PDB file of C-alpha atoms and ligand atoms in Angstrom:
ATOM      1  CA  UNK A   1     -12.611 -10.189 -11.431  1.00 51.00           C
ATOM      2  CA  UNK A   2     -15.088 -12.395  -9.605  1.00 50.00           C
ATOM      3  CA  UNK A   3     -14.276 -15.627  -7.844  1.00 50.00           C
ATOM      4  CA  UNK A   4     -16.205 -18.678  -6.787  1.00 55.00           C
ATOM      5  CA  UNK A   5     -13.729 -20.145  -4.328  1.00 82.00           C
ATOM      6  CA  UNK A   6     -12.124 -19.223  -1.086  1.00 92.00           C
ATOM      7  CA  UNK A   7      -8.345 -18.863  -1.698  1.00 95.00           C
ATOM      8  CA  UNK A   8      -6.241 -20.729   0.850  1.00 94.00           C
ATOM      9  CA  UNK A   9      -2.862 -21.316  -0.780  1.00 93.00           C
ATOM     10  CA  UNK A  10      -0.253 -19.912  -3.126  1.00 92.00           C
ATOM     11  CA  UNK A  11      -1.628 -21.828  -6.131  1.00 91.00           C
ATOM     12  CA  UNK A  12      -5.009 -20.144  -5.597  1.00 93.00           C
ATOM     13  CA  UNK A  13      -3.309 -16.744  -5.452  1.00 94.00           C
ATOM     14  CA  UNK A  14      -1.574 -17.381  -8.772  1.00 93.00           C
ATOM     15  CA  UNK A  15      -4.598 -18.918 -10.502  1.00 92.00           C
ATOM     16  CA  UNK A  16      -6.607 -15.841  -9.584  1.00 92.00           C
ATOM     17  CA  UNK A  17      -3.964 -13.418 -10.787  1.00 91.00           C
ATOM     18  CA  UNK A  18      -3.197 -12.032  -7.358  1.00 93.00           C
ATOM     19  CA  UNK A  19       0.455 -13.063  -7.397  1.00 92.00           C
ATOM     20  CA  UNK A  20       2.814 -13.410 -10.345  1.00 92.00           C
ATOM     21  CA  UNK A  21       3.583 -16.987 -11.426  1.00 90.00           C
ATOM     22  CA  UNK A  22       7.305 -16.177 -11.476  1.00 90.00           C
ATOM     23  CA  UNK A  23       7.454 -15.880  -7.682  1.00 90.00           C
ATOM     24  CA  UNK A  24       5.567 -19.085  -6.843  1.00 90.00           C
ATOM     25  CA  UNK A  25       8.413 -20.626  -4.817  1.00 91.00           C
ATOM     26  CA  UNK A  26       9.020 -17.478  -2.797  1.00 92.00           C
ATOM     27  CA  UNK A  27       5.351 -16.883  -2.122  1.00 93.00           C
ATOM     28  CA  UNK A  28       5.049 -20.516  -1.002  1.00 94.00           C
ATOM     29  CA  UNK A  29       7.665 -19.792   1.658  1.00 94.00           C
ATOM     30  CA  UNK A  30       5.497 -16.893   2.848  1.00 94.00           C
ATOM     31  CA  UNK A  31       2.302 -18.941   2.948  1.00 94.00           C
ATOM     32  CA  UNK A  32       4.046 -21.804   4.790  1.00 93.00           C
ATOM     33  CA  UNK A  33       5.085 -19.368   7.498  1.00 92.00           C
ATOM     34  CA  UNK A  34       1.977 -17.187   7.616  1.00 93.00           C
ATOM     35  CA  UNK A  35      -1.386 -18.578   6.564  1.00 95.00           C
ATOM     36  CA  UNK A  36      -3.330 -17.118   3.681  1.00 96.00           C
ATOM     37  CA  UNK A  37      -7.095 -17.034   3.347  1.00 96.00           C
ATOM     38  CA  UNK A  38      -9.122 -14.746   1.093  1.00 97.00           C
ATOM     39  CA  UNK A  39     -12.847 -15.274   1.190  1.00 96.00           C
ATOM     40  CA  UNK A  40     -15.090 -15.007  -1.825  1.00 94.00           C
ATOM     41  CA  UNK A  41     -16.687 -11.848  -0.416  1.00 94.00           C
ATOM     42  CA  UNK A  42     -13.320 -10.147  -0.066  1.00 95.00           C
ATOM     43  CA  UNK A  43     -12.133 -11.160  -3.518  1.00 92.00           C
ATOM     44  CA  UNK A  44     -15.346 -10.055  -5.160  1.00 92.00           C
ATOM     45  CA  UNK A  45     -15.129  -6.614  -3.544  1.00 93.00           C
ATOM     46  CA  UNK A  46     -14.017  -4.246  -6.328  1.00 91.00           C
ATOM     47  CA  UNK A  47     -12.233  -1.817  -3.983  1.00 93.00           C
ATOM     48  CA  UNK A  48      -8.463  -2.497  -4.130  1.00 93.00           C
ATOM     49  CA  UNK A  49      -7.967  -1.337  -0.536  1.00 93.00           C
ATOM     50  CA  UNK A  50     -10.085  -4.251   0.671  1.00 95.00           C
ATOM     51  CA  UNK A  51      -8.300  -7.065  -1.159  1.00 94.00           C
ATOM     52  CA  UNK A  52      -4.876  -5.562  -0.521  1.00 95.00           C
ATOM     53  CA  UNK A  53      -5.185  -6.266   3.193  1.00 96.00           C
ATOM     54  CA  UNK A  54      -5.046 -10.014   2.546  1.00 96.00           C
ATOM     55  CA  UNK A  55      -2.697 -10.629  -0.401  1.00 96.00           C
ATOM     56  CA  UNK A  56       0.678 -11.851   0.893  1.00 96.00           C
ATOM     57  CA  UNK A  57       3.911 -10.226  -0.173  1.00 94.00           C
ATOM     58  CA  UNK A  58       7.484 -11.530  -0.360  1.00 93.00           C
ATOM     59  CA  UNK A  59       8.388  -8.698   2.006  1.00 92.00           C
ATOM     60  CA  UNK A  60       6.854 -10.744   4.806  1.00 92.00           C
ATOM     61  CA  UNK A  61       9.967 -12.934   4.705  1.00 92.00           C
ATOM     62  CA  UNK A  62      12.187 -10.043   5.638  1.00 90.00           C
ATOM     63  CA  UNK A  63      12.198 -10.000   9.421  1.00 87.00           C
ATOM     64  CA  UNK A  64      14.549  -7.564  11.151  1.00 89.00           C
ATOM     65  CA  UNK A  65      16.414  -8.292  14.378  1.00 87.00           C
ATOM     66  CA  UNK A  66      14.229  -5.759  16.224  1.00 87.00           C
ATOM     67  CA  UNK A  67      10.960  -7.505  15.341  1.00 84.00           C
ATOM     68  CA  UNK A  68       9.342  -9.611  18.038  1.00 85.00           C
ATOM     69  CA  UNK A  69       7.307 -12.790  17.591  1.00 82.00           C
ATOM     70  CA  UNK A  70       5.017 -11.490  20.368  1.00 84.00           C
ATOM     71  CA  UNK A  71       4.956  -7.718  19.676  1.00 84.00           C
ATOM     72  CA  UNK A  72       2.115  -6.896  22.080  1.00 83.00           C
ATOM     73  CA  UNK A  73       3.579  -8.971  24.894  1.00 85.00           C
ATOM     74  CA  UNK A  74       0.728 -11.457  25.322  1.00 87.00           C
ATOM     75  CA  UNK A  75       3.041 -14.216  26.521  1.00 89.00           C
ATOM     76  CA  UNK A  76       3.847 -12.733  29.933  1.00 93.00           C
ATOM     77  CA  UNK A  77       0.146 -12.311  30.623  1.00 95.00           C
ATOM     78  CA  UNK A  78      -0.745 -15.886  29.701  1.00 95.00           C
ATOM     79  CA  UNK A  79      -1.209 -17.832  32.929  1.00 96.00           C
ATOM     80  CA  UNK A  80      -2.652 -20.837  31.080  1.00 95.00           C
ATOM     81  CA  UNK A  81      -3.281 -21.838  27.497  1.00 94.00           C
ATOM     82  CA  UNK A  82      -6.076 -19.802  25.882  1.00 94.00           C
ATOM     83  CA  UNK A  83      -6.152 -17.032  28.497  1.00 96.00           C
ATOM     84  CA  UNK A  84      -4.494 -13.608  28.344  1.00 96.00           C
ATOM     85  CA  UNK A  85      -4.984 -11.709  31.596  1.00 97.00           C
ATOM     86  CA  UNK A  86      -3.437  -8.267  31.173  1.00 96.00           C
ATOM     87  CA  UNK A  87      -5.903  -6.136  33.191  1.00 96.00           C
ATOM     88  CA  UNK A  88      -7.413  -7.340  36.473  1.00 97.00           C
ATOM     89  CA  UNK A  89     -11.071  -7.067  35.472  1.00 98.00           C
ATOM     90  CA  UNK A  90     -10.968  -8.615  31.993  1.00 98.00           C
ATOM     91  CA  UNK A  91      -9.451 -11.546  30.161  1.00 98.00           C
ATOM     92  CA  UNK A  92      -9.062 -12.665  26.604  1.00 97.00           C
ATOM     93  CA  UNK A  93     -10.354 -16.173  26.040  1.00 97.00           C
ATOM     94  CA  UNK A  94      -8.721 -17.465  22.874  1.00 95.00           C
ATOM     95  CA  UNK A  95     -10.664 -20.609  22.150  1.00 95.00           C
ATOM     96  CA  UNK A  96      -9.691 -20.732  18.500  1.00 95.00           C
ATOM     97  CA  UNK A  97      -6.553 -19.769  16.650  1.00 93.00           C
ATOM     98  CA  UNK A  98      -7.841 -19.818  13.105  1.00 94.00           C
ATOM     99  CA  UNK A  99      -9.517 -16.987  11.216  1.00 96.00           C
ATOM    100  CA  UNK A 100     -11.861 -16.655   8.290  1.00 96.00           C
ATOM    101  CA  UNK A 101      -9.286 -14.485   6.520  1.00 97.00           C
ATOM    102  CA  UNK A 102      -5.674 -13.677   7.364  1.00 97.00           C
ATOM    103  CA  UNK A 103      -4.786 -10.001   7.490  1.00 97.00           C
ATOM    104  CA  UNK A 104      -1.187  -9.429   6.423  1.00 95.00           C
ATOM    105  CA  UNK A 105      -0.606  -6.849   9.165  1.00 93.00           C
ATOM    106  CA  UNK A 106      -1.887  -9.048  12.028  1.00 93.00           C
ATOM    107  CA  UNK A 107       0.136  -8.621  15.214  1.00 88.00           C
ATOM    108  CA  UNK A 108      -0.801 -12.154  16.254  1.00 87.00           C
ATOM    109  CA  UNK A 109       0.226 -13.616  12.902  1.00 88.00           C
ATOM    110  CA  UNK A 110       2.773 -15.939  14.518  1.00 85.00           C
ATOM    111  CA  UNK A 111       0.024 -17.405  16.668  1.00 86.00           C
ATOM    112  CA  UNK A 112      -2.901 -17.725  14.285  1.00 91.00           C
ATOM    113  CA  UNK A 113      -3.273 -19.858  11.197  1.00 90.00           C
ATOM    114  CA  UNK A 114      -3.758 -23.338   9.891  1.00 79.00           C
ATOM    115  CA  UNK A 115      -2.557 -26.001  12.274  1.00 75.00           C
ATOM    116  CA  UNK A 116      -3.066 -23.768  15.346  1.00 68.00           C
ATOM    117  CA  UNK A 117      -6.755 -24.802  15.526  1.00 80.00           C
ATOM    118  CA  UNK A 118      -8.914 -24.712  18.666  1.00 86.00           C
ATOM    119  CA  UNK A 119      -8.417 -25.406  22.368  1.00 92.00           C
ATOM    120  CA  UNK A 120      -9.080 -29.031  23.263  1.00 94.00           C
ATOM    121  CA  UNK A 121     -12.079 -29.688  25.524  1.00 95.00           C
ATOM    122  CA  UNK A 122      -9.839 -30.110  28.575  1.00 96.00           C
ATOM    123  CA  UNK A 123      -7.887 -26.941  27.753  1.00 96.00           C
ATOM    124  CA  UNK A 124     -11.167 -25.056  27.409  1.00 97.00           C
ATOM    125  CA  UNK A 125     -12.383 -26.496  30.736  1.00 98.00           C
ATOM    126  CA  UNK A 126      -9.217 -25.268  32.464  1.00 98.00           C
ATOM    127  CA  UNK A 127      -9.508 -21.832  30.839  1.00 98.00           C
ATOM    128  CA  UNK A 128     -13.129 -21.468  32.005  1.00 98.00           C
ATOM    129  CA  UNK A 129     -12.188 -22.698  35.474  1.00 98.00           C
ATOM    130  CA  UNK A 130      -9.584 -19.930  35.597  1.00 98.00           C
ATOM    131  CA  UNK A 131     -12.310 -17.356  34.867  1.00 98.00           C
ATOM    132  CA  UNK A 132     -14.571 -18.948  37.522  1.00 98.00           C
ATOM    133  CA  UNK A 133     -11.828 -18.778  40.131  1.00 98.00           C
ATOM    134  CA  UNK A 134     -10.849 -15.158  39.478  1.00 98.00           C
ATOM    135  CA  UNK A 135     -13.757 -13.150  40.821  1.00 98.00           C
ATOM    136  CA  UNK A 136     -12.363  -9.800  39.708  1.00 98.00           C
ATOM    137  CA  UNK A 137     -13.040 -10.755  36.065  1.00 98.00           C
ATOM    138  CA  UNK A 138     -15.968  -8.648  34.911  1.00 98.00           C
ATOM    139  CA  UNK A 139     -15.525  -8.983  31.154  1.00 98.00           C
ATOM    140  CA  UNK A 140     -14.510 -11.906  28.954  1.00 98.00           C
ATOM    141  CA  UNK A 141     -13.299 -11.077  25.461  1.00 98.00           C
ATOM    142  CA  UNK A 142     -13.577 -13.908  22.970  1.00 98.00           C
ATOM    143  CA  UNK A 143     -10.736 -13.388  20.565  1.00 92.00           C
ATOM    144  CA  UNK A 144      -8.127 -15.519  18.926  1.00 81.00           C
ATOM    145  CA  UNK A 145      -8.295 -16.199  16.040  1.00 91.00           C
ATOM    146  CA  UNK A 146     -11.841 -15.377  15.166  1.00 96.00           C
ATOM    147  CA  UNK A 147     -14.360 -16.819  17.645  1.00 97.00           C
ATOM    148  CA  UNK A 148     -17.177 -16.672  15.097  1.00 97.00           C
ATOM    149  CA  UNK A 149     -15.505 -19.363  12.977  1.00 96.00           C
ATOM    150  CA  UNK A 150     -16.318 -21.833  15.761  1.00 96.00           C
ATOM    151  CA  UNK A 151     -19.184 -24.215  15.111  1.00 96.00           C
ATOM    152  CA  UNK A 152     -22.337 -22.538  16.509  1.00 97.00           C
ATOM    153  CA  UNK A 153     -22.774 -25.426  18.975  1.00 97.00           C
ATOM    154  CA  UNK A 154     -19.268 -24.848  20.373  1.00 96.00           C
ATOM    155  CA  UNK A 155     -19.807 -21.103  20.546  1.00 97.00           C
ATOM    156  CA  UNK A 156     -23.116 -21.665  22.338  1.00 98.00           C
ATOM    157  CA  UNK A 157     -21.425 -23.977  24.843  1.00 97.00           C
ATOM    158  CA  UNK A 158     -18.814 -21.310  25.626  1.00 98.00           C
ATOM    159  CA  UNK A 159     -21.377 -18.491  25.922  1.00 98.00           C
ATOM    160  CA  UNK A 160     -23.601 -20.640  28.164  1.00 98.00           C
ATOM    161  CA  UNK A 161     -20.727 -21.624  30.431  1.00 98.00           C
ATOM    162  CA  UNK A 162     -19.557 -18.009  30.763  1.00 98.00           C
ATOM    163  CA  UNK A 163     -23.138 -16.928  31.427  1.00 98.00           C
ATOM    164  CA  UNK A 164     -23.268 -19.175  34.492  1.00 98.00           C
ATOM    165  CA  UNK A 165     -20.350 -17.336  36.109  1.00 98.00           C
ATOM    166  CA  UNK A 166     -21.892 -14.741  38.395  1.00 98.00           C
ATOM    167  CA  UNK A 167     -19.045 -12.207  38.366  1.00 98.00           C
ATOM    168  CA  UNK A 168     -18.840 -12.140  34.553  1.00 98.00           C
ATOM    169  CA  UNK A 169     -21.126  -9.322  33.376  1.00 98.00           C
ATOM    170  CA  UNK A 170     -19.929  -8.708  29.826  1.00 98.00           C
ATOM    171  CA  UNK A 171     -19.017 -11.008  26.939  1.00 98.00           C
ATOM    172  CA  UNK A 172     -17.248  -9.232  24.102  1.00 98.00           C
ATOM    173  CA  UNK A 173     -16.601 -10.852  20.751  1.00 98.00           C
ATOM    174  CA  UNK A 174     -13.923  -9.643  18.369  1.00 97.00           C
ATOM    175  CA  UNK A 175     -14.494 -10.748  14.803  1.00 97.00           C
ATOM    176  CA  UNK A 176     -13.686 -10.194  11.154  1.00 97.00           C
ATOM    177  CA  UNK A 177     -16.165 -12.811   9.927  1.00 97.00           C
ATOM    178  CA  UNK A 178     -19.156 -10.525   9.119  1.00 97.00           C
ATOM    179  CA  UNK A 179     -16.939  -8.310   6.939  1.00 96.00           C
ATOM    180  CA  UNK A 180     -15.231 -11.242   5.182  1.00 97.00           C
ATOM    181  CA  UNK A 181     -18.012 -13.800   4.786  1.00 97.00           C
ATOM    182  CA  UNK A 182     -21.331 -12.170   5.688  1.00 97.00           C
ATOM    183  CA  UNK A 183     -23.254 -15.231   4.450  1.00 96.00           C
ATOM    184  CA  UNK A 184     -21.813 -17.166   7.407  1.00 97.00           C
ATOM    185  CA  UNK A 185     -23.618 -14.935   9.897  1.00 97.00           C
ATOM    186  CA  UNK A 186     -26.477 -17.373  10.118  1.00 97.00           C
ATOM    187  CA  UNK A 187     -29.411 -17.465  12.485  1.00 95.00           C
ATOM    188  CA  UNK A 188     -27.779 -20.399  14.283  1.00 96.00           C
ATOM    189  CA  UNK A 189     -24.615 -18.424  14.817  1.00 97.00           C
ATOM    190  CA  UNK A 190     -26.527 -15.430  16.184  1.00 97.00           C
ATOM    191  CA  UNK A 191     -28.657 -17.692  18.400  1.00 96.00           C
ATOM    192  CA  UNK A 192     -25.470 -19.062  19.928  1.00 97.00           C
ATOM    193  CA  UNK A 193     -24.867 -15.603  21.413  1.00 97.00           C
ATOM    194  CA  UNK A 194     -28.144 -15.518  23.317  1.00 96.00           C
ATOM    195  CA  UNK A 195     -27.527 -14.851  26.999  1.00 97.00           C
ATOM    196  CA  UNK A 196     -28.710 -12.609  29.812  1.00 96.00           C
ATOM    197  CA  UNK A 197     -25.221 -11.130  30.072  1.00 97.00           C
ATOM    198  CA  UNK A 198     -24.340  -8.014  28.074  1.00 97.00           C
ATOM    199  CA  UNK A 199     -22.904  -9.042  24.705  1.00 98.00           C
ATOM    200  CA  UNK A 200     -20.924  -6.708  22.461  1.00 98.00           C
ATOM    201  CA  UNK A 201     -19.636  -7.598  19.009  1.00 98.00           C
ATOM    202  CA  UNK A 202     -16.546  -5.685  17.943  1.00 98.00           C
ATOM    203  CA  UNK A 203     -16.007  -5.732  14.205  1.00 97.00           C
ATOM    204  CA  UNK A 204     -12.651  -5.306  12.604  1.00 95.00           C
ATOM    205  CA  UNK A 205     -13.243  -2.897   9.714  1.00 95.00           C
ATOM    206  CA  UNK A 206     -10.509  -0.847   8.060  1.00 96.00           C
ATOM    207  CA  UNK A 207     -12.348   0.775   5.151  1.00 94.00           C
ATOM    208  CA  UNK A 208     -15.894   1.905   4.437  1.00 94.00           C
ATOM    209  CA  UNK A 209     -15.547  -0.113   1.221  1.00 95.00           C
ATOM    210  CA  UNK A 210     -15.756  -3.271   3.336  1.00 96.00           C
ATOM    211  CA  UNK A 211     -19.341  -2.448   4.267  1.00 96.00           C
ATOM    212  CA  UNK A 212     -21.119  -3.956   1.259  1.00 97.00           C
ATOM    213  CA  UNK A 213     -24.846  -4.611   0.934  1.00 97.00           C
ATOM    214  CA  UNK A 214     -24.253  -8.216   2.087  1.00 97.00           C
ATOM    215  CA  UNK A 215     -22.213  -7.041   5.084  1.00 97.00           C
ATOM    216  CA  UNK A 216     -24.961  -4.576   6.072  1.00 97.00           C
ATOM    217  CA  UNK A 217     -27.524  -7.391   5.936  1.00 97.00           C
ATOM    218  CA  UNK A 218     -25.325  -9.547   8.188  1.00 97.00           C
ATOM    219  CA  UNK A 219     -24.872  -6.704  10.670  1.00 97.00           C
ATOM    220  CA  UNK A 220     -28.633  -6.183  10.840  1.00 97.00           C
ATOM    221  CA  UNK A 221     -28.958  -9.744  12.113  1.00 96.00           C
ATOM    222  CA  UNK A 222     -26.912  -8.791  15.190  1.00 96.00           C
ATOM    223  CA  UNK A 223     -29.011  -5.654  15.717  1.00 93.00           C
ATOM    224  CA  UNK A 224     -32.195  -7.704  15.578  1.00 94.00           C
ATOM    225  CA  UNK A 225     -30.866  -9.745  18.487  1.00 92.00           C
ATOM    226  CA  UNK A 226     -30.209  -6.492  20.356  1.00 94.00           C
ATOM    227  CA  UNK A 227     -26.441  -6.912  20.164  1.00 96.00           C
ATOM    228  CA  UNK A 228     -24.570  -3.591  19.991  1.00 97.00           C
ATOM    229  CA  UNK A 229     -21.837  -3.423  17.350  1.00 97.00           C
ATOM    230  CA  UNK A 230     -18.565  -1.586  17.838  1.00 97.00           C
ATOM    231  CA  UNK A 231     -15.657  -1.336  15.465  1.00 94.00           C
ATOM    232  CA  UNK A 232     -11.909  -1.371  15.731  1.00 93.00           C
ATOM    233  CA  UNK A 233      -9.732  -0.256  12.867  1.00 94.00           C
ATOM    234  CA  UNK A 234      -6.037  -0.532  12.145  1.00 94.00           C
ATOM    235  CA  UNK A 235      -4.447   2.496  10.479  1.00 94.00           C
ATOM    236  CA  UNK A 236      -2.813   1.227   7.308  1.00 94.00           C
ATOM    237  CA  UNK A 237      -0.639   3.010   4.785  1.00 91.00           C
ATOM    238  CA  UNK A 238      -2.348   3.140   1.401  1.00 88.00           C
ATOM    239  CA  UNK A 239      -5.561   1.615   2.794  1.00 91.00           C
ATOM    240  CA  UNK A 240      -7.127   4.158   5.111  1.00 91.00           C
ATOM    241  CA  UNK A 241      -4.549   6.931   5.482  1.00 90.00           C
ATOM    242  CA  UNK A 242      -6.368   9.453   3.301  1.00 82.00           C
ATOM    243  CA  UNK A 243      -9.841  11.036   3.192  1.00 61.00           C
TER     244      UNK A 243
HETATM  245  S1  LIG B 301      -8.842 -11.637  11.690  1.00 69.56           S
HETATM  246 FE1  LIG B 301      -7.829 -10.708  13.466  1.00 69.56          FE
HETATM  247  S2  LIG B 301      -6.630 -12.374  14.406  1.00 69.56           S
HETATM  248 FE2  LIG B 301      -7.205 -13.025  12.316  1.00 69.56          FE
HETATM  249  S3  LIG B 301      -5.491 -12.432  11.004  1.00 69.56           S
HETATM  250 FE3  LIG B 301      -6.957 -10.711  10.940  1.00 69.56          FE
HETATM  251  S4  LIG B 301      -6.274  -9.342  12.583  1.00 69.56           S
HETATM  252 FE4  LIG B 301      -5.285 -11.312  12.949  1.00 69.56          FE
END
């Protein structure tokens, strides 16, 4: 099935045959709690293991007593809003808490989604000041959320401000955008990453089926700018647990 729209709610899931009409009310409870977003590129991908990563399930409402809202323990390493400082020489700068698509297995799912949005200008100023004041910080990891959903002008502002900090040598960007919506990897977006610092883009890719012709073309745009691409993958039952 091919789709012309980005799915962002339970009605869209039902209209596109991804969820049975009979469970509309239950699935609405899931999507109220955890955002849903399935891009056109993902929905048009014929490989079931690609789409499956994004279709919500009623099982998401079953939360056991042992489960934590902050399973990787970010909170204790959050000195100020938007910064996670777990290791001395690197920080996460979470300027945005929305994503292009919402992966059902996300360990930050309580913290990302509609309504979480982006840091205000003053919150961003304070976060960057924190990086300026902590001279042991060698690497800044833009994460979130997906930093590449920021407007290119905002992304450029952040990259330029980080580039002025002498002790910051590396800017790393973690993103799912090129795999989900390769058409959004525009020249403007790539230009926003131009800096004399070392820039690495870390893709989140869980299946070779995600690397379509369109995705390859988007990735080439990063290469042309001389930006090395790395990948991180989550091991998922039924998605990438076989040859
Ligand atoms: S793109 Fe990353 S932060 Fe966003 S839902 Fe997926 S895993 Fe979580």
